[in-house]
Coordinates of C-alpha atoms in Angstrom, one line a residue:
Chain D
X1 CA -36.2 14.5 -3.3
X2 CA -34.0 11.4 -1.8
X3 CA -30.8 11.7 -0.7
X4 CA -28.6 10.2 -2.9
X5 CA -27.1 7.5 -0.8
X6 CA -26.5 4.7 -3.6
X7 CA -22.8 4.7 -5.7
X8 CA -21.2 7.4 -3.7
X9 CA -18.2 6.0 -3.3
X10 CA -16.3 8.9 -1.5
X11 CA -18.6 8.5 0.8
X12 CA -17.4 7.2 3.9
X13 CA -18.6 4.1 6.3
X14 CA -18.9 4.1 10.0
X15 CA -18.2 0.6 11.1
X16 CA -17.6 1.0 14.7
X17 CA -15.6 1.5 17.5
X18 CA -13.7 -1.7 18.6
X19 CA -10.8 -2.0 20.7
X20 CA -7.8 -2.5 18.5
X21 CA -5.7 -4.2 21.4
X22 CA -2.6 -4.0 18.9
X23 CA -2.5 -0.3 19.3
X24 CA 0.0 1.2 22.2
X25 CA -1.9 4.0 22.4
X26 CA -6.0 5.4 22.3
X27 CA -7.0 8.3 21.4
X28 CA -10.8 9.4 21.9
X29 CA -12.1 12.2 19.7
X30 CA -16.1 12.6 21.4
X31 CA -18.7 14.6 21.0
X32 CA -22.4 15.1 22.4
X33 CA -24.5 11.8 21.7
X34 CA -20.8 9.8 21.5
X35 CA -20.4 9.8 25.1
X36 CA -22.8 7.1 26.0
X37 CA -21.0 4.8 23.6
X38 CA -18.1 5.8 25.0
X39 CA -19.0 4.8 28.2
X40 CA -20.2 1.7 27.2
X41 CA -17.3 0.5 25.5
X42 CA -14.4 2.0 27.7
X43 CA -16.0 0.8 31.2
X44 CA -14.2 2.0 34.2
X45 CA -13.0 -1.8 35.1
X46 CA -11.2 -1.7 31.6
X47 CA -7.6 -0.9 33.6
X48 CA -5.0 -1.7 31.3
X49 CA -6.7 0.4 28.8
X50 CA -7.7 3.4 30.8
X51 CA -3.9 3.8 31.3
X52 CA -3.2 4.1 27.9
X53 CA -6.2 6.4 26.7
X54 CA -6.3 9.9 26.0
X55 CA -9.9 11.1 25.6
X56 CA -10.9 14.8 24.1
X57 CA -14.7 15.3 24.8
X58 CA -17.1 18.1 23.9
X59 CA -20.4 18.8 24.4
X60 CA -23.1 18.9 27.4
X61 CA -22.0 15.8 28.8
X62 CA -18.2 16.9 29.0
X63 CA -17.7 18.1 31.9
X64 CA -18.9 14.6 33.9
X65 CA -17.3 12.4 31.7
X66 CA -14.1 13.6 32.2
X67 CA -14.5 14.0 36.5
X68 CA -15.5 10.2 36.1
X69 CA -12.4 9.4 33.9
X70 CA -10.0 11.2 35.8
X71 CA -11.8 9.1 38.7
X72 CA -11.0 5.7 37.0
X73 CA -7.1 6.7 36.4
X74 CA -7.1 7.2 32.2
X75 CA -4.0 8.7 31.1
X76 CA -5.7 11.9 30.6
X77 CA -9.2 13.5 29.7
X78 CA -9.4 16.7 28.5
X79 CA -12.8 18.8 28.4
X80 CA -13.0 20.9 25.1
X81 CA -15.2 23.9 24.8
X82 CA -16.0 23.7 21.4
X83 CA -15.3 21.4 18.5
X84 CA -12.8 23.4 16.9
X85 CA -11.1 23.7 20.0
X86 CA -11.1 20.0 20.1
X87 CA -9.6 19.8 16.7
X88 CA -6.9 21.9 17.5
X89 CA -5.9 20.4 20.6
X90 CA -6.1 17.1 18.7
X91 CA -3.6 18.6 15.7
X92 CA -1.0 19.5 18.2
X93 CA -1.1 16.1 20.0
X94 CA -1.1 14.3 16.3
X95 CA 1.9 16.5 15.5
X96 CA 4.5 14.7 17.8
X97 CA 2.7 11.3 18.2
X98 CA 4.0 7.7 17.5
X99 CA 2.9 5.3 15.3
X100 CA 1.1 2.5 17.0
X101 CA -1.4 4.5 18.5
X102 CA -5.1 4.2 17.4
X103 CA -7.4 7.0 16.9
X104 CA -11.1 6.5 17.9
X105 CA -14.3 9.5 16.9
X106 CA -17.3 9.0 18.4
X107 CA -19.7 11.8 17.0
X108 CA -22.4 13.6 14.8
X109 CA -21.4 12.6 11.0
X110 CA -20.1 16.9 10.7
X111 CA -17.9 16.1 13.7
X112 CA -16.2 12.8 12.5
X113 CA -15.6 14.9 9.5
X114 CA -13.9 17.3 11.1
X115 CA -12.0 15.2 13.2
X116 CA -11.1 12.9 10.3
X117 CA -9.7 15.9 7.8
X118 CA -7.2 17.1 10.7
X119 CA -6.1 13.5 11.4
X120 CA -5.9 12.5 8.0
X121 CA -3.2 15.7 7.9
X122 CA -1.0 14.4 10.4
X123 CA -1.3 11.2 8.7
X124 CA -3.8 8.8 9.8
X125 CA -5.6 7.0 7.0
X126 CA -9.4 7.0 7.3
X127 CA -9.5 3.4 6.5
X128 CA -7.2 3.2 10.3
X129 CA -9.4 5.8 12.0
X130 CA -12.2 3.7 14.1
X131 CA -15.2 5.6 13.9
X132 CA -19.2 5.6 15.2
X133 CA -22.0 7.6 14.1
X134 CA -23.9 9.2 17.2
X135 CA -26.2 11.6 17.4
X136 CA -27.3 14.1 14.6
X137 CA -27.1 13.5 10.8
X138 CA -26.3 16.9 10.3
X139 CA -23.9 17.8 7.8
X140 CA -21.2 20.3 7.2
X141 CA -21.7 21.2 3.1
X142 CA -19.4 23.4 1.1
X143 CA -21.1 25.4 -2.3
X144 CA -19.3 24.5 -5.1
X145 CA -19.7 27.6 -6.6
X146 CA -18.3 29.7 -4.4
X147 CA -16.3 27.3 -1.6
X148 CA -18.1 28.4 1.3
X149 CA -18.6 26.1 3.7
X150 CA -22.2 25.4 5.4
X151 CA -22.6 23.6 8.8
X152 CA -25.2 21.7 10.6
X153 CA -27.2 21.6 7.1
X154 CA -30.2 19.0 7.8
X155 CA -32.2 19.8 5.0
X156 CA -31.9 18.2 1.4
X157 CA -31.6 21.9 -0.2
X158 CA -30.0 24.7 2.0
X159 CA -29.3 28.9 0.4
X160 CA -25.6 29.5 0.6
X161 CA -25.1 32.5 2.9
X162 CA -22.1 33.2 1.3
X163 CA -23.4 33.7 -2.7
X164 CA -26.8 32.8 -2.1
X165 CA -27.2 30.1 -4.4
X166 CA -29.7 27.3 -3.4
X167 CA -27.7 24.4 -2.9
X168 CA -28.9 21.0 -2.7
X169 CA -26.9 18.5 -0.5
X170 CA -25.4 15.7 -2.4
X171 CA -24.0 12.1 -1.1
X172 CA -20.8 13.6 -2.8
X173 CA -18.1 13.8 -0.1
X174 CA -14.5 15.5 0.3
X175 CA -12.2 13.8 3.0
X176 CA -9.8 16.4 2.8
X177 CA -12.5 18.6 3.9
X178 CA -14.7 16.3 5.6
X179 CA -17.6 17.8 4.2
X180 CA -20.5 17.3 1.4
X181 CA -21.1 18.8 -1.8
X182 CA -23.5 21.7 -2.2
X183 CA -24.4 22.1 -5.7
X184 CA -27.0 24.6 -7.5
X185 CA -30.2 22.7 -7.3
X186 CA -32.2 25.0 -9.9
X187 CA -28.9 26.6 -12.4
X188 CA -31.7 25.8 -15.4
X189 CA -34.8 27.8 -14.0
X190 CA -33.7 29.9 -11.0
X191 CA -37.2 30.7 -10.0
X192 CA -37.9 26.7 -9.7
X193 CA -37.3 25.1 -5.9
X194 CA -38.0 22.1 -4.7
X195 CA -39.7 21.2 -1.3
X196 CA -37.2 21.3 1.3
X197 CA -37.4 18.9 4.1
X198 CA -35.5 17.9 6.7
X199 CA -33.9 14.8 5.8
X200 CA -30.7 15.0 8.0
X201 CA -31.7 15.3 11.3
Chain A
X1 CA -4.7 -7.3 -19.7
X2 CA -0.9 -9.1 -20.4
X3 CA 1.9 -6.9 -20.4
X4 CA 2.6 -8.4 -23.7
X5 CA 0.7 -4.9 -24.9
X6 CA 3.5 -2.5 -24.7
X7 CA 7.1 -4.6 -25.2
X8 CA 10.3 -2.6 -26.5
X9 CA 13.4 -3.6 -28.4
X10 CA 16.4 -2.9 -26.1
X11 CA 19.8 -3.2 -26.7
X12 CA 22.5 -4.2 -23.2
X13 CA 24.3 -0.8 -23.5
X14 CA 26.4 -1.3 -20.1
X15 CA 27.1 -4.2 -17.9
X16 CA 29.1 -3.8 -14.7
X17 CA 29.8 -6.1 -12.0
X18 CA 28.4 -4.8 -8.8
X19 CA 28.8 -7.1 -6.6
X20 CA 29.8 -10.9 -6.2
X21 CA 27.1 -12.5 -8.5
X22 CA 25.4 -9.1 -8.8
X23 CA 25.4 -7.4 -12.7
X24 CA 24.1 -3.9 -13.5
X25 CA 22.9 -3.6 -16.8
X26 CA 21.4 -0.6 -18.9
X27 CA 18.8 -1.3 -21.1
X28 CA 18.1 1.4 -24.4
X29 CA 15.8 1.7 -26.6
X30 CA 16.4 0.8 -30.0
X31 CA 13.3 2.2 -31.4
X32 CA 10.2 4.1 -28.8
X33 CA 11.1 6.2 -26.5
X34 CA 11.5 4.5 -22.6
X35 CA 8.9 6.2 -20.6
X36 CA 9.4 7.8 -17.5
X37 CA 8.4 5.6 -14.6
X38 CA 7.9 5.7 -10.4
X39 CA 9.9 4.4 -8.3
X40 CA 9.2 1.0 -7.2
X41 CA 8.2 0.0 -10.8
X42 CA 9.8 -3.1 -12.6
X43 CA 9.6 -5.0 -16.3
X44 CA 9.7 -8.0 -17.6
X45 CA 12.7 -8.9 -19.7
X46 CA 11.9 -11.8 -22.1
X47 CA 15.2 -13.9 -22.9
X48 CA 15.7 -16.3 -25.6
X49 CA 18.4 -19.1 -24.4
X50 CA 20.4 -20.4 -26.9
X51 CA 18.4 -24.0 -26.5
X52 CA 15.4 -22.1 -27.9
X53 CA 13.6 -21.5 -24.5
X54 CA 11.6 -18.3 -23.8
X55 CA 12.2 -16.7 -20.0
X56 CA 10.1 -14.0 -18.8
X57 CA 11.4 -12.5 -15.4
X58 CA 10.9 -9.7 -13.7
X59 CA 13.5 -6.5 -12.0
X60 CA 12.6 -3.3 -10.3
X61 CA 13.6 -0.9 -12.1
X62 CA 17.0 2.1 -10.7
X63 CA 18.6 4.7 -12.5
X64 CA 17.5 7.8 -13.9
X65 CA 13.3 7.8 -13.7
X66 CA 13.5 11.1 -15.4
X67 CA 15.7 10.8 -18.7
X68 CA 14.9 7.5 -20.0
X69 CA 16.9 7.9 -23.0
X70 CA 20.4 6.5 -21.2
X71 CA 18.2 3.9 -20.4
X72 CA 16.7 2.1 -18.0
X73 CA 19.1 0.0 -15.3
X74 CA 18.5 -3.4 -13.5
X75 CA 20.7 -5.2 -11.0
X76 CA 20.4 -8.9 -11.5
X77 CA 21.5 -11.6 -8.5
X78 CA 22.7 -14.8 -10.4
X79 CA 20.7 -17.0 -8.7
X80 CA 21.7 -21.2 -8.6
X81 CA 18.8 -23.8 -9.0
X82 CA 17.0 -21.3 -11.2
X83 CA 15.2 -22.0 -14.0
X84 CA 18.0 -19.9 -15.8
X85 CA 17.0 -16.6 -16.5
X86 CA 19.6 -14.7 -14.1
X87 CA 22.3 -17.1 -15.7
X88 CA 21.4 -16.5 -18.9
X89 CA 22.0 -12.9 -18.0
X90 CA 24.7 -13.1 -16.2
X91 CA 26.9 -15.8 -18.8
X92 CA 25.3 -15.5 -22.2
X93 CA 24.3 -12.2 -22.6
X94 CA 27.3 -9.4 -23.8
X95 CA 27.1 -6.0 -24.4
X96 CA 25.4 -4.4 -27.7
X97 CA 23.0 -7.3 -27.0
X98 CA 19.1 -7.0 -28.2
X99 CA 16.4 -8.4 -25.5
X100 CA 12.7 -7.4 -25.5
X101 CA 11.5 -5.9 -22.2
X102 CA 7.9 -4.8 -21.2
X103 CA 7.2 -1.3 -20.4
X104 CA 7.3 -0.3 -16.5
X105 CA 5.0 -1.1 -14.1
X106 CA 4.5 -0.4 -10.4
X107 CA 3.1 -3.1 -7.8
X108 CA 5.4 -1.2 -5.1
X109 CA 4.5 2.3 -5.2
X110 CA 5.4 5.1 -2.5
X111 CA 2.7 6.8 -0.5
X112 CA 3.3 10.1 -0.9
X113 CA 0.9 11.1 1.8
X114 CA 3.5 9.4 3.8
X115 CA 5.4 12.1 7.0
X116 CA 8.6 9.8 6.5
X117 CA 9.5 6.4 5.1
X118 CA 11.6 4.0 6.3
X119 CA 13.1 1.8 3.8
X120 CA 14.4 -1.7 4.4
X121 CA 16.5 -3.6 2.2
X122 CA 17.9 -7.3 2.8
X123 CA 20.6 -8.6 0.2
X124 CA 19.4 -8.0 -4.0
X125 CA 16.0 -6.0 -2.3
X126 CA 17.8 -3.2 -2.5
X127 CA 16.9 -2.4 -6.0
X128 CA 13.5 -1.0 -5.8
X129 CA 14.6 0.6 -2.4
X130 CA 17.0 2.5 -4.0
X131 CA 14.6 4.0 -6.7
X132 CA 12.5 4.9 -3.6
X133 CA 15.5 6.8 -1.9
X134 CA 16.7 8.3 -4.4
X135 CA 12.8 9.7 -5.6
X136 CA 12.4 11.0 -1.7
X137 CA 16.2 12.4 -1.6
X138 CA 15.2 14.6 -4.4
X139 CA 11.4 15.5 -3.1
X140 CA 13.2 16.3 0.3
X141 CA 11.1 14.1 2.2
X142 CA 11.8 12.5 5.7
X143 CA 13.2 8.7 5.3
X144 CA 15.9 6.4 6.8
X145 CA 17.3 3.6 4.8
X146 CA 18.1 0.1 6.4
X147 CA 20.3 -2.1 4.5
X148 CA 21.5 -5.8 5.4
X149 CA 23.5 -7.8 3.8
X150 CA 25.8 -10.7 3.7
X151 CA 29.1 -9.2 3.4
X152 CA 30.6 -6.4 2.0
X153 CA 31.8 -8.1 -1.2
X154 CA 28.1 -9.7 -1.3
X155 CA 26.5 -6.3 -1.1
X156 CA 25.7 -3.9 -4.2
X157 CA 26.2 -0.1 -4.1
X158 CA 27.2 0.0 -0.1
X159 CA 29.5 3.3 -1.6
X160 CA 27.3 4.8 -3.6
X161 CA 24.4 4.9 -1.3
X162 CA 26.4 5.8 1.8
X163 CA 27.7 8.8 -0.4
X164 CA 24.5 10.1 -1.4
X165 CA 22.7 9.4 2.1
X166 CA 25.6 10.1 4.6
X167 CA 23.6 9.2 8.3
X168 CA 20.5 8.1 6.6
X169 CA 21.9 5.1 5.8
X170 CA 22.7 2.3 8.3
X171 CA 24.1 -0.6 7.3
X172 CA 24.0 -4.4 8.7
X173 CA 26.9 -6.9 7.8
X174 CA 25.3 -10.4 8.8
X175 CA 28.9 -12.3 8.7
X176 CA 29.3 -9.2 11.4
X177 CA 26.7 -10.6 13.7
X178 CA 25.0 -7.6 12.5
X179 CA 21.1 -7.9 12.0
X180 CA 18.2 -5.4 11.1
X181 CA 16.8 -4.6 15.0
X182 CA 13.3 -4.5 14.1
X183 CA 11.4 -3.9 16.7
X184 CA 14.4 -0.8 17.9
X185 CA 13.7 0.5 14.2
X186 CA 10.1 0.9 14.0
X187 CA 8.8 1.2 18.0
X188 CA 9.7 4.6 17.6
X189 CA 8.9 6.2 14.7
X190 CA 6.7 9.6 14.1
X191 CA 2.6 9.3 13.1
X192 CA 2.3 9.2 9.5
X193 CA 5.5 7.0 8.7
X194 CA 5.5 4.4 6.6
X195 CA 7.4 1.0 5.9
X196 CA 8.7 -0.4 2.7
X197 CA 10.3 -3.7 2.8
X198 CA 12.1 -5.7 0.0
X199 CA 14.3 -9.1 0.9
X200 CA 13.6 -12.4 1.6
X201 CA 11.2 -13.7 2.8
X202 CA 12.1 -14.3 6.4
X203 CA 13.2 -10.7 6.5
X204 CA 10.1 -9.3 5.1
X205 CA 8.1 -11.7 7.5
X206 CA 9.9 -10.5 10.2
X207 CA 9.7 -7.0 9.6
X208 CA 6.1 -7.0 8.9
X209 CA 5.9 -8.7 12.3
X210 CA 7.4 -6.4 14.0
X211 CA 5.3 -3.7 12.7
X212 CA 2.1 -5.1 14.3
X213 CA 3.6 -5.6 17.5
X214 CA 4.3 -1.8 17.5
X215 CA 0.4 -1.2 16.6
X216 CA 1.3 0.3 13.1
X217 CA -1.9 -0.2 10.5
X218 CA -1.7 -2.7 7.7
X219 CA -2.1 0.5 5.6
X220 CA 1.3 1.5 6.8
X221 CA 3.1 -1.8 5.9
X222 CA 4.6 -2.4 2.5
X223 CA 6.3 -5.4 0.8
X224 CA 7.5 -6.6 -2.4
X225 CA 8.3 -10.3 -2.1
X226 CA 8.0 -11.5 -5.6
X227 CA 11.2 -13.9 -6.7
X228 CA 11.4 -16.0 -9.7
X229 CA 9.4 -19.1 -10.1
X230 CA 11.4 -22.0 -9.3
X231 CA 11.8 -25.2 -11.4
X232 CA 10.4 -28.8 -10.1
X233 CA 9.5 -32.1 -11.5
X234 CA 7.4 -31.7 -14.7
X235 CA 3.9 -32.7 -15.1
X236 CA 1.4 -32.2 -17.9
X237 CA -1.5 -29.5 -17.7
X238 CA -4.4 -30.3 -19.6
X239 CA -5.8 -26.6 -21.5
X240 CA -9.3 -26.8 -21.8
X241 CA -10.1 -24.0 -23.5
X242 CA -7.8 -24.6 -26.2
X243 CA -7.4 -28.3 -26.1
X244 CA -4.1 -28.9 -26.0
X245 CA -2.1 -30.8 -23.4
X246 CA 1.4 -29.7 -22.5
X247 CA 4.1 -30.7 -20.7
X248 CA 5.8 -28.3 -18.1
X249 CA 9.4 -28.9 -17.8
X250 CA 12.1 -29.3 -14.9
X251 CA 13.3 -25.7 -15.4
X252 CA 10.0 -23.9 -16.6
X253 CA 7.5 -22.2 -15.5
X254 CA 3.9 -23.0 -16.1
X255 CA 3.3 -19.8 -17.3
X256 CA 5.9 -20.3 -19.8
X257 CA 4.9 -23.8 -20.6
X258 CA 1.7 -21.9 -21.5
X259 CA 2.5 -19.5 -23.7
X260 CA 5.7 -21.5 -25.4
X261 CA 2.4 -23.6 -26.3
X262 CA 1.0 -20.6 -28.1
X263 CA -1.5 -20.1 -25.5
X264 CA -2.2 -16.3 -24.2
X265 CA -2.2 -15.7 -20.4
X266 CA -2.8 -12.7 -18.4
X267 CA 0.2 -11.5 -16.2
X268 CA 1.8 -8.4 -14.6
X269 CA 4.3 -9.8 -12.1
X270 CA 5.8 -13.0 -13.0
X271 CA 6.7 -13.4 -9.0
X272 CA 3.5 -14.1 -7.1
X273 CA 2.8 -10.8 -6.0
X274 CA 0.1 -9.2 -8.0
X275 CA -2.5 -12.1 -8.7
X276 CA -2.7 -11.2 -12.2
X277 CA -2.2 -14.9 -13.7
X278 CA -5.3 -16.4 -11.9
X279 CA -6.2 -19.7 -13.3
X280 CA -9.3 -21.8 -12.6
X281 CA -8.6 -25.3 -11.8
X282 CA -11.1 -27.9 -13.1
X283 CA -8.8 -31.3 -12.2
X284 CA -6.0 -31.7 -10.9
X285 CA -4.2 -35.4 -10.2
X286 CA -1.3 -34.5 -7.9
X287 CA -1.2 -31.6 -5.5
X288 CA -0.8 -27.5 -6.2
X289 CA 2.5 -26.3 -4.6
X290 CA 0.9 -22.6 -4.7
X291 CA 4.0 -20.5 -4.5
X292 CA 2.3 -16.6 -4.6
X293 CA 1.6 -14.4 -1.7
X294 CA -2.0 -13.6 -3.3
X295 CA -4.1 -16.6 -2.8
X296 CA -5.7 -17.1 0.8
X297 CA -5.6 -20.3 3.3
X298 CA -9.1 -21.2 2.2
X299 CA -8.6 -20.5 -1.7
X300 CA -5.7 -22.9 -1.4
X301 CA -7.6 -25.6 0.5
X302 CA -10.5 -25.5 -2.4
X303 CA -7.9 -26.0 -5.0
X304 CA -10.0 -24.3 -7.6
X305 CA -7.2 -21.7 -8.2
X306 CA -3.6 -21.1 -9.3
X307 CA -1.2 -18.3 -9.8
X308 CA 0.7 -20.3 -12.8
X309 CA 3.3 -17.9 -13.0
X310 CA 5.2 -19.6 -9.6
X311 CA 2.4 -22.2 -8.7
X312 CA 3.6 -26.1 -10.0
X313 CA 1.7 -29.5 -9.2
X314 CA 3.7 -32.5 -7.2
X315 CA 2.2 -35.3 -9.4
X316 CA 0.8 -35.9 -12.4
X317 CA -1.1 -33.1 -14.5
X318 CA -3.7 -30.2 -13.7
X319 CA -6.6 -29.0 -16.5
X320 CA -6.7 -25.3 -16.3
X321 CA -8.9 -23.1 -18.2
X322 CA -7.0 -21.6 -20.9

């Protein structure tokens, strides 16, 4: 079974990372396999723009990236335990912000997800969101049936824990949850299930 | 697609001087009901001159969107070296009066996912504003509300807005030396705001400007520029589709020209704004004055396009496919 990648149109597109230089203010959102982009694109000669970048890192790479940004004078770099810590801290700072800033994810397709849904709350379109796609293809689903949500799915068909119900993972996507839909993949013979494979990796 | 779909018979049922060269009128329905419709929204009221010329033009829409039957209200600037729609209204039209009018729609539309919204009005711009106010006012939303005008005697509902919106409201008299401060007014705002602009031009222009250079998105930035088409010299457009060739005239439009020929065109706007009217151009001998706000550098340099509803040619005739 293929995914179902042509048509979705809620389905969103990572197109990248560049600098908007018309912002006042960067905001990095990055996790695990984003930080080698990150240091790619925000190089430590980049002065002007170091002074006006916030960075929120997670992941096993954390910890050094923020000793060598606090090295290169950014305006701050915080190292987040966990991703829903990074969310978190991210909603607060959204919460009194300023327009003119510019958010940036760099991240596993879940983590954008997540990080998109919270921004999207305090009221950053996606559309205005610069985002890359690092790392794992692994997806955050929720079951239709029963609303639970699923994380790091990679496989094409994944049992809800919640009900139980084997779901398969469609293109389908919810912004406001920044996750995929989970639907019942045999409602018509339950005791028919496809191959599973690992298709999101 | 041409709002000639849905039209109503409405009947003038007030008219009251607002400002200097500024009317209010309410519009009823003499037969549907008036739907409900969002603020922002506008018609197109179709007026008959007394020299047998049809006028199409468009207004934002103000009063109450809720309880259409008192009607629906425009505010109408009577504009000189018009092609006579706003002095048509203004002179010829009296009270108990019967024009048609299309039914409402919205090329100026609030987002509602919007933290706060600031509102700026320059001069007659403050029409669809004030719908927009007066819909966030009663959502209890966050917005301020910028108004510049003239002078006071130029400027339409200064009391009534200022008593409905106390320190929400900050006005700008330009005989004053009193200007919007653009850049003071949106450096500062919260994340999630957004901007909704209607005035000339320049103002729009400016304020747009002054958005970017505070890093908002385009997403955030909202205009509604559209004005009614101005006259010119006439010239002949050639129809190729229907075979007709017709003269457009000193005070018309080319979209009128068009359909006082019996010809059927697509249109929303009337004002340039919503790109509805596109017409390919096979010929033209003269140059396209493109008037709209839709068509790009590069569409105008091909001169394979026109918006006909503001667009006129400086020469001789254009062969359009209608």
């Amino acid at each position: 079974m293929k995914p179902l990648f042509a048509g979705i149109k809620s389905r969103p597109l990572y197109t990248g990372v560049a600098i908007d230089h018309a912002a006042s203010h960067h905001i990095w959102a990055v996790e695990g396999g984003g930080v080698s982009k990150l240091r790619a694109i925000l190089t430590g000669d980049a002065t002007h723009l170091l002074a006006a970048s916030t960075i929120l890192v997670t992941g096993d790479q954390a910890a050094a990236t923020c000793e060598f940004y606090h090295q290169k004078q950014a305006d701050s770099c915080h190292h987040m335990q966990t991703v829903q810590n990074l969310v978190t801290r991210l909603a607060v700072m959204l919460s009194t912000a300023r327009m003119g800033l510019r958010l940036y994810v760099l991240g596993s397709e879940d983590f954008i997800g997540q990080v998109a849904a919270t921004a999207q709350r305090q009221g950053i379109d996606f559309d205005d969101m610069r985002t890359e796609q690092c790392g794992s293809l692994a997806r955050l689903v929720q079951c239709v049936h029963c609303k639970g949500m699923i994380d790091h799915v990679t496989t094409n068909i994944v049992p809800c824990p919640h009900c139980g119900i084997q779901l398969f993972v469609r293109d389908h996507y919810s912004r406001r949850l920044g996750a995929f839909q989970g639907v019942a993949v045999n409602a018509e013979d339950p005791s028919a299930i496809p191959t599973i494979e690992e298709i999101y990796k | 697609m041409s709002s000639l779909s849905a039209q109503f018979t409405v009947r003038v049922a007030a008219i009251t001087a607002v400002a200097a060269a500024i009317k209010r009128f309410r519009l009823v329905s003499v037969g549907e009901a008036l739907p409900p419709f969002s603020a922002g929204s506008h018609v197109t009221v179709t007026m008959k001159t007394p020299q047998g010329r049809t006028i199409r033009n468009s207004y934002s829409l103000m009063g109450n969107r809720h309880d259409t039957a008192q009607g629906y209200e425009i505010s109408v600037l009577r504009t000189q070296n018009s092609r006579g729609g706003s002095e048509f209204l203004h002179d010829a039209v009296k009270l108990g009066n019967e024009l048609t009018m299309s039914g409402p729609s919205n090329l100026f539309p609030l987002d509602r996912r919007g933290k706060k919204f600031v509102l700026l009005a320059g001069g007659i711009g403050i029409t669809p504003i004030m719908a927009m106010a007066d819909y966030l006012s009663e959502q209890n939303l966050a917005f301020e509300l910028h108004y510049g005008f003239r002078n006071r005697t130029h400027a339409a509902f200064v009391d009534e807005l200022a008593a409905r919106y106390g320190a929400r409201l900050v006005l700008y008299e330009q005989d004053q030396g009193k200007m919007l401060p653009m850049d003071d007014i949106l450096r500062h705002q919260k994340l999630g705001t957004h901007l909704y602009v209607c005035g000339p031009a320049a103002m729009i222009e400016s304020a747009l400007a002054a958005g970017r250079r505070a890093g908002w998105p385009e997403s955030s930035l909202h205009s509604e520029r559209f004005q009614a088409a101005a006259g010119g010299a006439p010239f002949q457009a050639i129809l190729t589709r229907s075979h007709q060739t017709i003269t457009v005239g000193e005070t018309q439009s080319l979209l009128e020209a068009v359909e006082e020929a019996g010809v059927s065109a697509p249109y929303l706007c009337r004002g340039g704004a919503c790109g509805q009217c596109e017409c390919r151009v096979s010929a033209v001998d003269g140059v396209i004055e493109h008037h709209d706000h839709v068509l790009s550098e590069s569409d105008r340099a091909q001169a394979q396009k026109i918006m006909i509803c503001v667009s006129r040619v400086k020469g001789k005739s254009i062969s359009l496919d209608l």
